[in-house]
PDB file of C-alpha atoms in Angstrom:
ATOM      1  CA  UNK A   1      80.074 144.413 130.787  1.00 52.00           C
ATOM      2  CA  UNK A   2      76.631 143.064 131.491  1.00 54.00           C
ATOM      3  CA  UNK A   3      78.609 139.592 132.709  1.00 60.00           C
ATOM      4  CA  UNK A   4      80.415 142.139 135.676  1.00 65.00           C
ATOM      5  CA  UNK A   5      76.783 143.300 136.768  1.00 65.00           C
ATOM      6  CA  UNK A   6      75.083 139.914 136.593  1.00 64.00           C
ATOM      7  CA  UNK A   7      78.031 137.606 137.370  1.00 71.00           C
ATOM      8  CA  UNK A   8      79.738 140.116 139.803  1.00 71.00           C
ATOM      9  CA  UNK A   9      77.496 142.622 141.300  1.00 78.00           C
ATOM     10  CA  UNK A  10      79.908 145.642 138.807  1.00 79.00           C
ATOM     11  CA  UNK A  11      79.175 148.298 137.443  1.00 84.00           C
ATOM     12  CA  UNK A  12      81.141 147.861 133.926  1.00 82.00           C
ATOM     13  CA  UNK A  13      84.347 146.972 132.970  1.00 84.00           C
ATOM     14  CA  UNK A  14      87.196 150.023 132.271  1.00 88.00           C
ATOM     15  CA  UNK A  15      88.533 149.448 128.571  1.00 90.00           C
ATOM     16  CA  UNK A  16      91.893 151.300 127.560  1.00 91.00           C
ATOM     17  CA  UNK A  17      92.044 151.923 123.074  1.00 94.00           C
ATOM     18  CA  UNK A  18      94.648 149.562 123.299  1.00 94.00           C
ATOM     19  CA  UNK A  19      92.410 146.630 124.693  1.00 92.00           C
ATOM     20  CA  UNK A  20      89.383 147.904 122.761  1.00 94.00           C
ATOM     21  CA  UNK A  21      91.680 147.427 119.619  1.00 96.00           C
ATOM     22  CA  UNK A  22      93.165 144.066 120.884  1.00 95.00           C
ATOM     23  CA  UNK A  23      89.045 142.496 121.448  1.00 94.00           C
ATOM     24  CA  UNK A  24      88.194 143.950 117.743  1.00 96.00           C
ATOM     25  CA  UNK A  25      91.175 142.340 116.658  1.00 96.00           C
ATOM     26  CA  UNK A  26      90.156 139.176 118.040  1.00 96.00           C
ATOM     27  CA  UNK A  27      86.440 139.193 116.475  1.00 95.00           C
ATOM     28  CA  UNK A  28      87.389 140.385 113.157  1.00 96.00           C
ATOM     29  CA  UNK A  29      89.619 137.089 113.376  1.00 96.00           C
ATOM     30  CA  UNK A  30      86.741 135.162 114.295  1.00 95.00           C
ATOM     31  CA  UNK A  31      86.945 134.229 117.682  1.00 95.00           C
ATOM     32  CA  UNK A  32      83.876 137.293 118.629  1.00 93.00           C
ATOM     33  CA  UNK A  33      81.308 133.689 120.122  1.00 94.00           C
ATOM     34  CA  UNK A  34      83.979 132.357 122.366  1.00 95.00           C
ATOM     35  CA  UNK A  35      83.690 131.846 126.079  1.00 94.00           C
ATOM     36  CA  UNK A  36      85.183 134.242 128.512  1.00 90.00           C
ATOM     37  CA  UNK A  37      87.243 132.820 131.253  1.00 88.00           C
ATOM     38  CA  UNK A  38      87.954 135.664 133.538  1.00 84.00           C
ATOM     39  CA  UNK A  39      91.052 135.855 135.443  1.00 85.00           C
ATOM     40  CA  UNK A  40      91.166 137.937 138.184  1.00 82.00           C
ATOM     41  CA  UNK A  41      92.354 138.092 142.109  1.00 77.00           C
ATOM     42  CA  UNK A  42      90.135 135.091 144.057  1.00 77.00           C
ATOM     43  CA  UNK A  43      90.416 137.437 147.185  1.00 75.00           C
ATOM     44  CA  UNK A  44      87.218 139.193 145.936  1.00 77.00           C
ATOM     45  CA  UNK A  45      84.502 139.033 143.431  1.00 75.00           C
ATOM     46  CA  UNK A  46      86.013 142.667 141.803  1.00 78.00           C
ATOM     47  CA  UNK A  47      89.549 142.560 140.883  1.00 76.00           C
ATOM     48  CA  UNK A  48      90.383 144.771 144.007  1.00 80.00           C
ATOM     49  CA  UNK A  49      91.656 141.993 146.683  1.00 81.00           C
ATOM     50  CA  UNK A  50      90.309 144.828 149.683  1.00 85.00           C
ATOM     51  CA  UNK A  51      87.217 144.739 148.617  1.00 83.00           C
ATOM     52  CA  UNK A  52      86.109 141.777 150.884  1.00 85.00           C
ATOM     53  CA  UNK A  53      82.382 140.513 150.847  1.00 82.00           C
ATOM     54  CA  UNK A  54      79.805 140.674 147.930  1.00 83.00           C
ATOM     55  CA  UNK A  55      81.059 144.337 147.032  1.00 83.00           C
ATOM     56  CA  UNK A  56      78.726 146.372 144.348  1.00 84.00           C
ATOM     57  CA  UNK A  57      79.186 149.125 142.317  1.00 84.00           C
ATOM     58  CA  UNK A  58      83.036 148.974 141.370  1.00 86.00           C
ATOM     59  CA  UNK A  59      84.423 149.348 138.088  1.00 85.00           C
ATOM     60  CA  UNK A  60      86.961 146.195 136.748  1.00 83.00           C
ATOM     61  CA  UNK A  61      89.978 147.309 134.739  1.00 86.00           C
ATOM     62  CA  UNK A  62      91.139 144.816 131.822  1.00 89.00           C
ATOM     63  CA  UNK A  63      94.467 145.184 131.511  1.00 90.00           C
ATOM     64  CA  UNK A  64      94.701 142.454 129.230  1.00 92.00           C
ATOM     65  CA  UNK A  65      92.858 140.194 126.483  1.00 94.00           C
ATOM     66  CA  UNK A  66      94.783 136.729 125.509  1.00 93.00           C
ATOM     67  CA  UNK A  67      93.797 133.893 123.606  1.00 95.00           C
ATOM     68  CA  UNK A  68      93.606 130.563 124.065  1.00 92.00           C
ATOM     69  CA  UNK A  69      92.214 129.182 120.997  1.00 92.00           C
ATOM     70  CA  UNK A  70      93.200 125.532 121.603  1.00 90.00           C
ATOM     71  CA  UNK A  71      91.121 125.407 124.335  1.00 91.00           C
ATOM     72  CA  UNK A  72      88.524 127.426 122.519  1.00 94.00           C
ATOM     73  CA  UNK A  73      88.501 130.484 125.248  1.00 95.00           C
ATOM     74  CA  UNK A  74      89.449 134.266 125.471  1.00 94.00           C
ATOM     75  CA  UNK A  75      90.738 135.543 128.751  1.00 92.00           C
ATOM     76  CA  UNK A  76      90.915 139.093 129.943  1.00 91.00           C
ATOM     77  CA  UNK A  77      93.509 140.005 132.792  1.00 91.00           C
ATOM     78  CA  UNK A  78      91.308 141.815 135.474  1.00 84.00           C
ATOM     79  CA  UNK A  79      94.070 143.827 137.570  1.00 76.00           C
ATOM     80  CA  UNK A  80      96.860 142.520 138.288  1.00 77.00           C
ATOM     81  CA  UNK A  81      97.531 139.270 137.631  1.00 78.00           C
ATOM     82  CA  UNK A  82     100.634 136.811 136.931  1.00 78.00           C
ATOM     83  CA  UNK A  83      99.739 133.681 134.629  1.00 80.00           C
ATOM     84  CA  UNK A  84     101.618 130.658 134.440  1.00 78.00           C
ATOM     85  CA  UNK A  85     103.098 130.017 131.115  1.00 76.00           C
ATOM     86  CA  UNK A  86     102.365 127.278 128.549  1.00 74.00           C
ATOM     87  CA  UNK A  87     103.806 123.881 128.474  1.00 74.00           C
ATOM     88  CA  UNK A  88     106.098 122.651 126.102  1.00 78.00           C
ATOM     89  CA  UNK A  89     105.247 119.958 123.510  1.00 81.00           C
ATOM     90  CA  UNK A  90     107.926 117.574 124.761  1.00 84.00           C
ATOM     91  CA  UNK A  91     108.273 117.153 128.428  1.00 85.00           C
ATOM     92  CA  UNK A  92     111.176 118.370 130.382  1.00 86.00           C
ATOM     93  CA  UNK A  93     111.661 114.729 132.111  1.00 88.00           C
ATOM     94  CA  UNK A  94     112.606 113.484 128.945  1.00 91.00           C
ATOM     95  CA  UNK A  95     115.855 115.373 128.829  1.00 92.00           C
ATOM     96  CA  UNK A  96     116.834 114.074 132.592  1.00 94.00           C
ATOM     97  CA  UNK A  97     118.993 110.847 133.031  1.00 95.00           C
ATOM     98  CA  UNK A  98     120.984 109.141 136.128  1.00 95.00           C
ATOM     99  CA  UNK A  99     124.299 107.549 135.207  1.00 94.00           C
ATOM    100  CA  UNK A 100     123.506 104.179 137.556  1.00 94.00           C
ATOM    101  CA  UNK A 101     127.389 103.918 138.293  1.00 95.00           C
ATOM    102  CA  UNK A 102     128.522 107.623 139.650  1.00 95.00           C
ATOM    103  CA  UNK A 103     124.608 109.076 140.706  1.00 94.00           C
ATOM    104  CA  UNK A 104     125.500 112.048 138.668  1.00 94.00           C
ATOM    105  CA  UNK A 105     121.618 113.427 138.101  1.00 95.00           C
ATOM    106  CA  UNK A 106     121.951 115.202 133.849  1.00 94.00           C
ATOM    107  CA  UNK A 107     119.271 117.504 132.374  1.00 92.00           C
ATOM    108  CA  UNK A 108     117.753 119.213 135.446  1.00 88.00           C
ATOM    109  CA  UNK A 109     118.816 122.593 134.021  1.00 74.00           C
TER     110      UNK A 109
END
């Protein structure tokens, strides 16, 4: 929590068992001296989007922890949040193709 009240102007950051489990999890597997990339609304610096200005004192709920080990980070979900899922190793272009004679457009879907 000290990276809420330095970074963020927070009090501390509101931990349920389950994520306090999921971040020991994590460190017993090694990952306890990676970055932290937090994601969280952009609207405001706490995770509370009506909260406009430098707002102090508020308390950020994590109501998630996710790796991302190939890029060497771990990620708590502040509030709400929707992420964008990961890519596939092949690229979905691959699969599309024009027959030249009818136009007929294959593989969009």
């Amino acid at each position: 929590s000290s990276g809420i009240n330095a970074e963020y102007g927070g009090e501390g950051v509101e931990l349920s068992d389950e994520m306090r489990e999921k971040i020991e999890n994590l460190e017993r597997q090694g990952y306890r001296d990676l970055p932290i990339c937090m994601a969280k609304t952009h609207l405001s610096l706490s995770c509370d989007p009506n909260l406009k200005g430098v707002p102090t004192g508020f308390t950020v709920p994590i109501q998630d922890v996710r790796l991302s080990a190939g890029a060497g980070f771990v990620y708590p979900l502040a509030g709400t949040i929707s992420t964008m899922p990961g890519l596939p190793t092949r690229p979905g272009f691959y699969n599309i193709d024009v027959d030249t004679v009818t136009g007929n457009i294959t593989g969009l879907f």
